[in-house]
Tab-separated table of C-alpha atoms in Angstrom:
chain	number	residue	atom	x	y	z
A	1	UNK	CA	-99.860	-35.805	70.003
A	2	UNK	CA	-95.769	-35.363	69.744
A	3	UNK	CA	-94.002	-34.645	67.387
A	4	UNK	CA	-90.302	-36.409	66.547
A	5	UNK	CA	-87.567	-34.201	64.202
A	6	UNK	CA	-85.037	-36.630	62.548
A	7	UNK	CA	-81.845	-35.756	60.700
A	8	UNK	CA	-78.705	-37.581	59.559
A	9	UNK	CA	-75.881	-35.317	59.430
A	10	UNK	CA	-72.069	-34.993	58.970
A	11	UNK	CA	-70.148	-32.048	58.855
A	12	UNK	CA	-73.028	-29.792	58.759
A	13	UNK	CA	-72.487	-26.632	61.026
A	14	UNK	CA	-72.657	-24.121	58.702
A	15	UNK	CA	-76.579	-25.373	58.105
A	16	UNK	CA	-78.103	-27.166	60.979
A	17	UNK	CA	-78.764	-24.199	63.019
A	18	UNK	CA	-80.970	-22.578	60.931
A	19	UNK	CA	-82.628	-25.942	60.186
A	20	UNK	CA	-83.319	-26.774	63.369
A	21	UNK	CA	-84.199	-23.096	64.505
A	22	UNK	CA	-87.293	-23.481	61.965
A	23	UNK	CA	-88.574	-26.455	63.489
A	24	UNK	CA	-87.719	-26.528	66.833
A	25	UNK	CA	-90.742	-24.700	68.599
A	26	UNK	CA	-93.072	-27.472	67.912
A	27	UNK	CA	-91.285	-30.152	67.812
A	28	UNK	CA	-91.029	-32.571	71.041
A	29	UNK	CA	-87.806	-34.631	70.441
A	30	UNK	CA	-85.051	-34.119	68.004
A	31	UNK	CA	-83.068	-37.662	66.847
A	32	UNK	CA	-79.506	-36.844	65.097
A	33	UNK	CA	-77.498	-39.771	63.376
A	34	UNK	CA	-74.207	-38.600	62.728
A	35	UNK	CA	-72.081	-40.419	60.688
A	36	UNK	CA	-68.569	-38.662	61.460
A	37	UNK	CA	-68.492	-34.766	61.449
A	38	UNK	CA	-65.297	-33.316	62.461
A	39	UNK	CA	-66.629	-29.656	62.596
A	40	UNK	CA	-69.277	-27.960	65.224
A	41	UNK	CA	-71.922	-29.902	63.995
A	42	UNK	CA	-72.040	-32.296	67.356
A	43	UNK	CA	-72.633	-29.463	69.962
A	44	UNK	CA	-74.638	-27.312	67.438
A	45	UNK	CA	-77.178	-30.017	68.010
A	46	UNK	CA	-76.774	-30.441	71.487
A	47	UNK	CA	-77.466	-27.455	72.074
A	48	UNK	CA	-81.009	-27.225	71.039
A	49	UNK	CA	-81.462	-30.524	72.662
A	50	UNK	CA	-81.047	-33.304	70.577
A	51	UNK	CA	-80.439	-37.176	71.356
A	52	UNK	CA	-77.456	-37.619	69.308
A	53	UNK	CA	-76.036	-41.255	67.838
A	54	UNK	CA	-72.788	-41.568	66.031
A	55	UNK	CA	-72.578	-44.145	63.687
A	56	UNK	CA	-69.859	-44.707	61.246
A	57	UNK	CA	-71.076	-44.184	57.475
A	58	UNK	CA	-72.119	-47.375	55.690
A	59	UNK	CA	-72.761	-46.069	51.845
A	60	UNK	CA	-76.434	-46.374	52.378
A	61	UNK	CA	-78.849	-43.714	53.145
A	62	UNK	CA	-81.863	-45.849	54.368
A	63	UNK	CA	-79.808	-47.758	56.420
A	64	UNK	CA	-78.785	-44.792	58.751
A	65	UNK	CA	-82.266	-42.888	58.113
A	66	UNK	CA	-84.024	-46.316	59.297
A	67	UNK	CA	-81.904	-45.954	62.409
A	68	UNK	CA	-83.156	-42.642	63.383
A	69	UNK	CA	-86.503	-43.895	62.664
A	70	UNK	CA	-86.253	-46.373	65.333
A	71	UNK	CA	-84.937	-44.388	67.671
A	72	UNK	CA	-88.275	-41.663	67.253
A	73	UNK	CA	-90.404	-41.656	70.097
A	74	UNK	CA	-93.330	-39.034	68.184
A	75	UNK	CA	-96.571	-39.815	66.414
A	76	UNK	CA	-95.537	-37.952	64.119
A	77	UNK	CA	-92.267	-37.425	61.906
A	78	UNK	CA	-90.598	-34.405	60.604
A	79	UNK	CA	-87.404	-35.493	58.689
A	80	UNK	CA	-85.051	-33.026	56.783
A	81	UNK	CA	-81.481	-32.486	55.480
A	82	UNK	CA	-79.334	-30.148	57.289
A	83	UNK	CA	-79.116	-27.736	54.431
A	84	UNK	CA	-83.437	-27.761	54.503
A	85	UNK	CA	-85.322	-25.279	56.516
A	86	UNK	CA	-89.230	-23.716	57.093
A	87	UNK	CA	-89.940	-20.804	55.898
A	88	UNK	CA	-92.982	-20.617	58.681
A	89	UNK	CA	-94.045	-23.577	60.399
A	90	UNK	CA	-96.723	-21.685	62.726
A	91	UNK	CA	-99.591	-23.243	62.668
A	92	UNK	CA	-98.310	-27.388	61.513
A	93	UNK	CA	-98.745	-28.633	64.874
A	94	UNK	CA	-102.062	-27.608	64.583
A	95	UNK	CA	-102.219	-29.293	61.568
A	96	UNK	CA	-100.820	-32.554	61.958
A	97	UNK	CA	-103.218	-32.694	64.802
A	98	UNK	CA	-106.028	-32.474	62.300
A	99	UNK	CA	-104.408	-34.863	60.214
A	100	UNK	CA	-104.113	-36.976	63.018
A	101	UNK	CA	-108.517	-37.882	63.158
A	102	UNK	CA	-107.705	-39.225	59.630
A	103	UNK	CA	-105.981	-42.725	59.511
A	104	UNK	CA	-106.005	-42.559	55.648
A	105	UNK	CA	-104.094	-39.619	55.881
A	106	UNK	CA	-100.189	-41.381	56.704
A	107	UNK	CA	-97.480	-38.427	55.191
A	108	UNK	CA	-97.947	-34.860	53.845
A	109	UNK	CA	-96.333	-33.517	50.847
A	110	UNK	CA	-94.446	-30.152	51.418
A	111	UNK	CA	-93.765	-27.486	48.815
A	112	UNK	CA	-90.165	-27.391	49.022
A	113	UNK	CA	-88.129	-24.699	46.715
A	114	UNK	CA	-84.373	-25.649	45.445
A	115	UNK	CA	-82.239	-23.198	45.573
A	116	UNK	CA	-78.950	-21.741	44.868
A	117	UNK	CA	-77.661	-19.494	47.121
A	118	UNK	CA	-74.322	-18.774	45.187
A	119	UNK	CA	-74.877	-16.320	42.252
A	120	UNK	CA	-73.112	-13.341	40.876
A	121	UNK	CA	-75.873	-11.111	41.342
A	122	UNK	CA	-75.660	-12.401	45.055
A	123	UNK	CA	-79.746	-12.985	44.723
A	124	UNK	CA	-80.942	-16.824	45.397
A	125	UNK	CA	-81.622	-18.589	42.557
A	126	UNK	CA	-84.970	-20.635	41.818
A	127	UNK	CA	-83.760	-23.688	40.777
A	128	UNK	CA	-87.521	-25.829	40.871
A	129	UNK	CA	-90.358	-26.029	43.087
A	130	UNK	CA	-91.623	-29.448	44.193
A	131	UNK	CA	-93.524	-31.429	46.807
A	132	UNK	CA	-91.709	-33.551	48.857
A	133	UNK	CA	-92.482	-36.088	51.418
A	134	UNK	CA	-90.881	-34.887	54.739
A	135	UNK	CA	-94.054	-35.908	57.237
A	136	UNK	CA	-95.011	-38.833	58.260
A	137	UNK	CA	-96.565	-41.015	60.841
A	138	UNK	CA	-94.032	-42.811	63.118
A	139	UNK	CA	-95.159	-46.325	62.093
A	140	UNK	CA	-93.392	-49.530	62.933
A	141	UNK	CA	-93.797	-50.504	58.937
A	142	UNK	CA	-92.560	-47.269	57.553
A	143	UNK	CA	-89.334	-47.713	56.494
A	144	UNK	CA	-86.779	-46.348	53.656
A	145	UNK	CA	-85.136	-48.442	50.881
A	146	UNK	CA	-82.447	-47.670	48.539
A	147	UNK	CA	-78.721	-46.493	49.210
A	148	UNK	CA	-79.351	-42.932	47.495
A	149	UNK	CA	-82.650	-41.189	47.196
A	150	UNK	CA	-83.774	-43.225	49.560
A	151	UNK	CA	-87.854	-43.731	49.555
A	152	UNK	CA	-89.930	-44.552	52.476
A	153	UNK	CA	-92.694	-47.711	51.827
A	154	UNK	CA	-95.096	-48.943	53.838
A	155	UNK	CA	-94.392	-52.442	54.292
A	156	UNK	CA	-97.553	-54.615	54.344
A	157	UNK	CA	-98.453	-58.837	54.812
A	158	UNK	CA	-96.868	-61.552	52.081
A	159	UNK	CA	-93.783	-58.652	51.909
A	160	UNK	CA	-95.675	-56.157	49.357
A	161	UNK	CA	-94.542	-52.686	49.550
A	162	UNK	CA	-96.217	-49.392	48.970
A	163	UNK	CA	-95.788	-45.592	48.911
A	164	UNK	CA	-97.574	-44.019	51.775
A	165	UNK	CA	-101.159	-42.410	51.026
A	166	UNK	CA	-100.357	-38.902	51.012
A	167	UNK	CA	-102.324	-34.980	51.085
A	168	UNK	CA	-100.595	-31.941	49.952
A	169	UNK	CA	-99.876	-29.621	52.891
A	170	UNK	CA	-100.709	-26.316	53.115
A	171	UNK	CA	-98.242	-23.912	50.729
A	172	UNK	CA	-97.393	-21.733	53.726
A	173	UNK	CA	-95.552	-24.822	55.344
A	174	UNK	CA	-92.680	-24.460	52.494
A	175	UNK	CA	-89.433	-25.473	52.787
A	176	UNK	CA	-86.174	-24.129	51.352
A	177	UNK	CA	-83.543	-26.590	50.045
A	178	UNK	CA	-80.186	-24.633	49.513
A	179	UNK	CA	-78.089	-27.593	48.204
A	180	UNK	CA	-78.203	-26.770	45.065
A	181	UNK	CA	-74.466	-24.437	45.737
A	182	UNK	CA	-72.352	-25.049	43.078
A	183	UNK	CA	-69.184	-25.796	44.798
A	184	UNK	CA	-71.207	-28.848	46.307
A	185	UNK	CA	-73.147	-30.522	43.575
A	186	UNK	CA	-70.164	-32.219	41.710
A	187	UNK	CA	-69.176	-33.485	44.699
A	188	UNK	CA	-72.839	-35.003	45.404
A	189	UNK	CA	-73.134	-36.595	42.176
A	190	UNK	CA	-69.793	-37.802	42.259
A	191	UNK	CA	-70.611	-39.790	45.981
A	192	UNK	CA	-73.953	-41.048	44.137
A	193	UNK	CA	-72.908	-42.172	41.253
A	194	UNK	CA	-70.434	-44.333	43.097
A	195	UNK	CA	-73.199	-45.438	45.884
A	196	UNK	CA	-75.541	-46.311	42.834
A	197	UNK	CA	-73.426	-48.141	40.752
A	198	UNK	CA	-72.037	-50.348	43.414
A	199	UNK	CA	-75.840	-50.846	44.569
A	200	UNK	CA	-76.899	-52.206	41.145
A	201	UNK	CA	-73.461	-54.046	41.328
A	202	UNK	CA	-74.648	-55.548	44.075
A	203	UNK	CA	-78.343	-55.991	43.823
A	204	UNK	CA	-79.162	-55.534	40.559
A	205	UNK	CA	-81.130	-52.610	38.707
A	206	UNK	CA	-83.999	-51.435	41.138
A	207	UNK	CA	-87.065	-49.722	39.798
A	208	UNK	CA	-85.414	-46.447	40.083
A	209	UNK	CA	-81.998	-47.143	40.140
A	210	UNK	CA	-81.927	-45.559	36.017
A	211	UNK	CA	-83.769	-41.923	37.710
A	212	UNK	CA	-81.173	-41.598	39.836
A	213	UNK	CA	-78.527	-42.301	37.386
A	214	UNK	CA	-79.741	-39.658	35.194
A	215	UNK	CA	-79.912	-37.108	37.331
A	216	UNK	CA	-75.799	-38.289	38.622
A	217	UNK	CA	-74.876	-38.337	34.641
A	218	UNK	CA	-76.252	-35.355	33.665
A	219	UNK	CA	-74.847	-33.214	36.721
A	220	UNK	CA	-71.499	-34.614	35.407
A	221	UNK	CA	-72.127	-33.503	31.790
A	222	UNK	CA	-71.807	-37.071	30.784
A	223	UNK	CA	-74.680	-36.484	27.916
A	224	UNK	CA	-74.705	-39.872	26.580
A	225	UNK	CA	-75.441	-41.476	29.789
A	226	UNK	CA	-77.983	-39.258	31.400
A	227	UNK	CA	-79.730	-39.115	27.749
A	228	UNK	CA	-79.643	-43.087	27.878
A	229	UNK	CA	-80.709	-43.326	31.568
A	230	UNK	CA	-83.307	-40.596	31.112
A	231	UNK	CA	-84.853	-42.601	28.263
A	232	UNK	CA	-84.432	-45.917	30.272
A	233	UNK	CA	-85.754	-44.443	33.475
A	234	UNK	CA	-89.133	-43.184	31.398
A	235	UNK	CA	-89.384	-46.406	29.873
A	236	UNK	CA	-88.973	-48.788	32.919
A	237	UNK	CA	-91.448	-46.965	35.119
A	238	UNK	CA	-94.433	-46.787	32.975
A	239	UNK	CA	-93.899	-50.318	32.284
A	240	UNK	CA	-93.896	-50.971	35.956
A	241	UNK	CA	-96.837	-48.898	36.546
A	242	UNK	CA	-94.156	-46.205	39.150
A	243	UNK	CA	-95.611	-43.050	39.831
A	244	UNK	CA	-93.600	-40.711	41.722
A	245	UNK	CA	-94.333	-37.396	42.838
A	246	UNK	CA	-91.277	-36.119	40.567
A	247	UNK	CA	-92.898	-37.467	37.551
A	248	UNK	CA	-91.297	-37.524	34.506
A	249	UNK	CA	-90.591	-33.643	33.644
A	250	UNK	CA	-87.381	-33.944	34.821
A	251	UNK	CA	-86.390	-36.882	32.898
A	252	UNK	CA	-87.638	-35.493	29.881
A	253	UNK	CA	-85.720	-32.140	30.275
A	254	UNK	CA	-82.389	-34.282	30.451
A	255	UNK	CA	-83.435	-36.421	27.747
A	256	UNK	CA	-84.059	-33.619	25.622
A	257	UNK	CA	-81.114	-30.904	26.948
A	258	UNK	CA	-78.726	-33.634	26.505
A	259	UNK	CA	-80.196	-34.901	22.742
A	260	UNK	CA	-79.264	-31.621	21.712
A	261	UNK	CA	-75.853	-31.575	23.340
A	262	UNK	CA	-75.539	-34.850	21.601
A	263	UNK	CA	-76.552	-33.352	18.094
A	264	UNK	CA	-79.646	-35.612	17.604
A	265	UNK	CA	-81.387	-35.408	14.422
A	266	UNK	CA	-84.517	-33.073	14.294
A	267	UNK	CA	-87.177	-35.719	13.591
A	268	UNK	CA	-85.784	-37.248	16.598
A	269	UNK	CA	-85.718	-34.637	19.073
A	270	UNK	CA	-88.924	-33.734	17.619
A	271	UNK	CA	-90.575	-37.225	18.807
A	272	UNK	CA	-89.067	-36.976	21.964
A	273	UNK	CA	-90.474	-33.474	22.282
A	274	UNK	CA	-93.869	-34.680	21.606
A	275	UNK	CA	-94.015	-37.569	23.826
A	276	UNK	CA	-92.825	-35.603	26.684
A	277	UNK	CA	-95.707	-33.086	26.006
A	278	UNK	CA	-98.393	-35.836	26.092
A	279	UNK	CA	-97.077	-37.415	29.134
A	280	UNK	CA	-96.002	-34.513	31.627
A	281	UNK	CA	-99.752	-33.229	30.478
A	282	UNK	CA	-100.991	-36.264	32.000
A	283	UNK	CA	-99.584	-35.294	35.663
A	284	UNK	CA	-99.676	-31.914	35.389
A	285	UNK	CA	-96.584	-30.104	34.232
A	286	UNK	CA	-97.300	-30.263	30.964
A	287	UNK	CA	-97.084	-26.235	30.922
A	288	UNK	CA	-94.055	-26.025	31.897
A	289	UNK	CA	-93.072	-28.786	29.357
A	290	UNK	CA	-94.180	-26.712	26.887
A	291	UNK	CA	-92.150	-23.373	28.231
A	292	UNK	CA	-88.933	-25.517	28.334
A	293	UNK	CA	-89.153	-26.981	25.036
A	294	UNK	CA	-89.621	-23.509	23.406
A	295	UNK	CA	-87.056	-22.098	25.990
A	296	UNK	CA	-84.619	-25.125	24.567
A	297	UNK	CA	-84.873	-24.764	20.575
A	298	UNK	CA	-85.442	-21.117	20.601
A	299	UNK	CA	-84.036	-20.002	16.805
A	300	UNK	CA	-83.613	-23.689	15.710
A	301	UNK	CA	-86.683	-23.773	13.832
A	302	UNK	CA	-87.774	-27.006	15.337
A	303	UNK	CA	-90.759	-26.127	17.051
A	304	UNK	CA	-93.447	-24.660	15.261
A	305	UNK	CA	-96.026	-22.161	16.683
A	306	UNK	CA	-98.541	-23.861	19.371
């Protein structure tokens, strides 16, 4: 069994070293797709062995993460941002090749911790924890869609597409995320925004085109927009029967952070409160709901006891 590490990168030399340094003693091949660094980030690569193609940025995510796909000679994939690293990874090749005896088995979820590394107390800070899809099977019929937050499908007969069937890896195979920095994140949202709306320009509103917008609006402080994509984004995916692995807890803390912002009326905020308890119960997070709605209206008077 071999194992293929993919990244698209640009400009990336102050990260990729440590990325790759936490992957690169079990992985077989390393594929890089850069798309027009300027810096280090070229020979930093090379020099833990990578097969490197250059290709000049086309505003579309999948497009150039599709690329290194088809350029991965492994059975199995490991793909990850530059600024994304293992905390340990002894032990994965041991268990992909357990994964391996079971076809229904086709990606593994990852704990993976955001974080910001620039604070004034000069300790990391814990932005979330999630699970994230960052191993896969190197299938032919694997493939990403979407300019921005790109999501891999399986693509089946009569064109029907699918997430892959998933497990939830081990928690010692965490990953750290560290680009949450704050010079950097207005930047991000900026680019996305951009990408997105000229997407839905382009091709219309995709099933999570109004997540993604959200999550740009709100990182702007645009209020009214992220509340109205949040909403939208809630909305449009139950009706559509979409279940992602983010769920909707983030959506709902938007929804709600910005209401407030946005001076919405109690009985409102109060209904949104209560819907977004009953559904993040229903996958899970509905703790945590609970901790950020009393965390959010602390004082006000809003929410009563439990």
């Amino acid at each position: 069994m071999r194992i293929s590490a993919c990244y698209i990168v640009k400009n990336e030399e102050n990260n990729l070293p440590k990325s790759m340094n936490s992957l690169a003693s079990i992985v077989d091949e390393i594929i890089v797709v850069d798309t027009g660094s300027t810096d280090k980030t070229v020979e930093i690569a090379s020099s833990f062995g990578a097969r490197i193609y250059k290709q000049i940025w086309r505003d579309n995510f999948a497009l150039h993460r599709n690329f290194a796909l088809q350029q991965a000679t492994g059975d199995w994939i490991i793909f990850l941002d530059a600024d994304e690293y293992f905390v340990n990874i002894e032990g994965l090749d041991v268990y992909l090749q357990r994964a391996d005896r079971f076809p229904a088995c086709e990606g593994l979820l990852l704990p993976l911790l955001n974080i910001n590394p620039d604070t004034d107390s000069g300790q990391p800070e814990l932005i979330e924890k999630v699970l994230s899809l960052r191993v896969w099977r190197n299938k032919k019929n694997y493939r990403f869609t979407g300019c921005v937050h790109e999501q891999l499908y399986v693509s089946e007969s009569g064109g029907n597409m699918r997430p892959l069937k998933t497990i939830v890896a081990h928690d010692k195979f965490t990953l750290h995320h560290t680009g949450y920095r704050r010079g950097v994140m207005k930047e991000k949202h900026e680019r996305y925004l951009e990408m997105l709306l000229a997407e839905m320009a382009q091709n219309g509103e995709q099933p999570l085109t109004a997540r993604y917008l959200a999550d740009c609006y709100f990182g702007l402080g645009d209020y009214e927009q992220a509340a109205y994509y949040a909403s939208r984004a809630i909305t449009r995916e139950q009706q559509l029967g979409i279940v992602t692995v983010a769920g909707y807890y983030k959506l709902y803390r938007y929804w709600l952070e910005a209401g407030k912002k946005l001076c919405y009326t109690d009985k409102k905020l109060l209904s949104i409160a209560e819907k977004a308890i009953t559904d993040t119960v229903k996958e899970g997070n509905g703790q945590a709901m609970y901790q950020f709605i009393d965390d959010l209206f602390v004082g006000t008077g809003l929410i009563s006891e439990r």
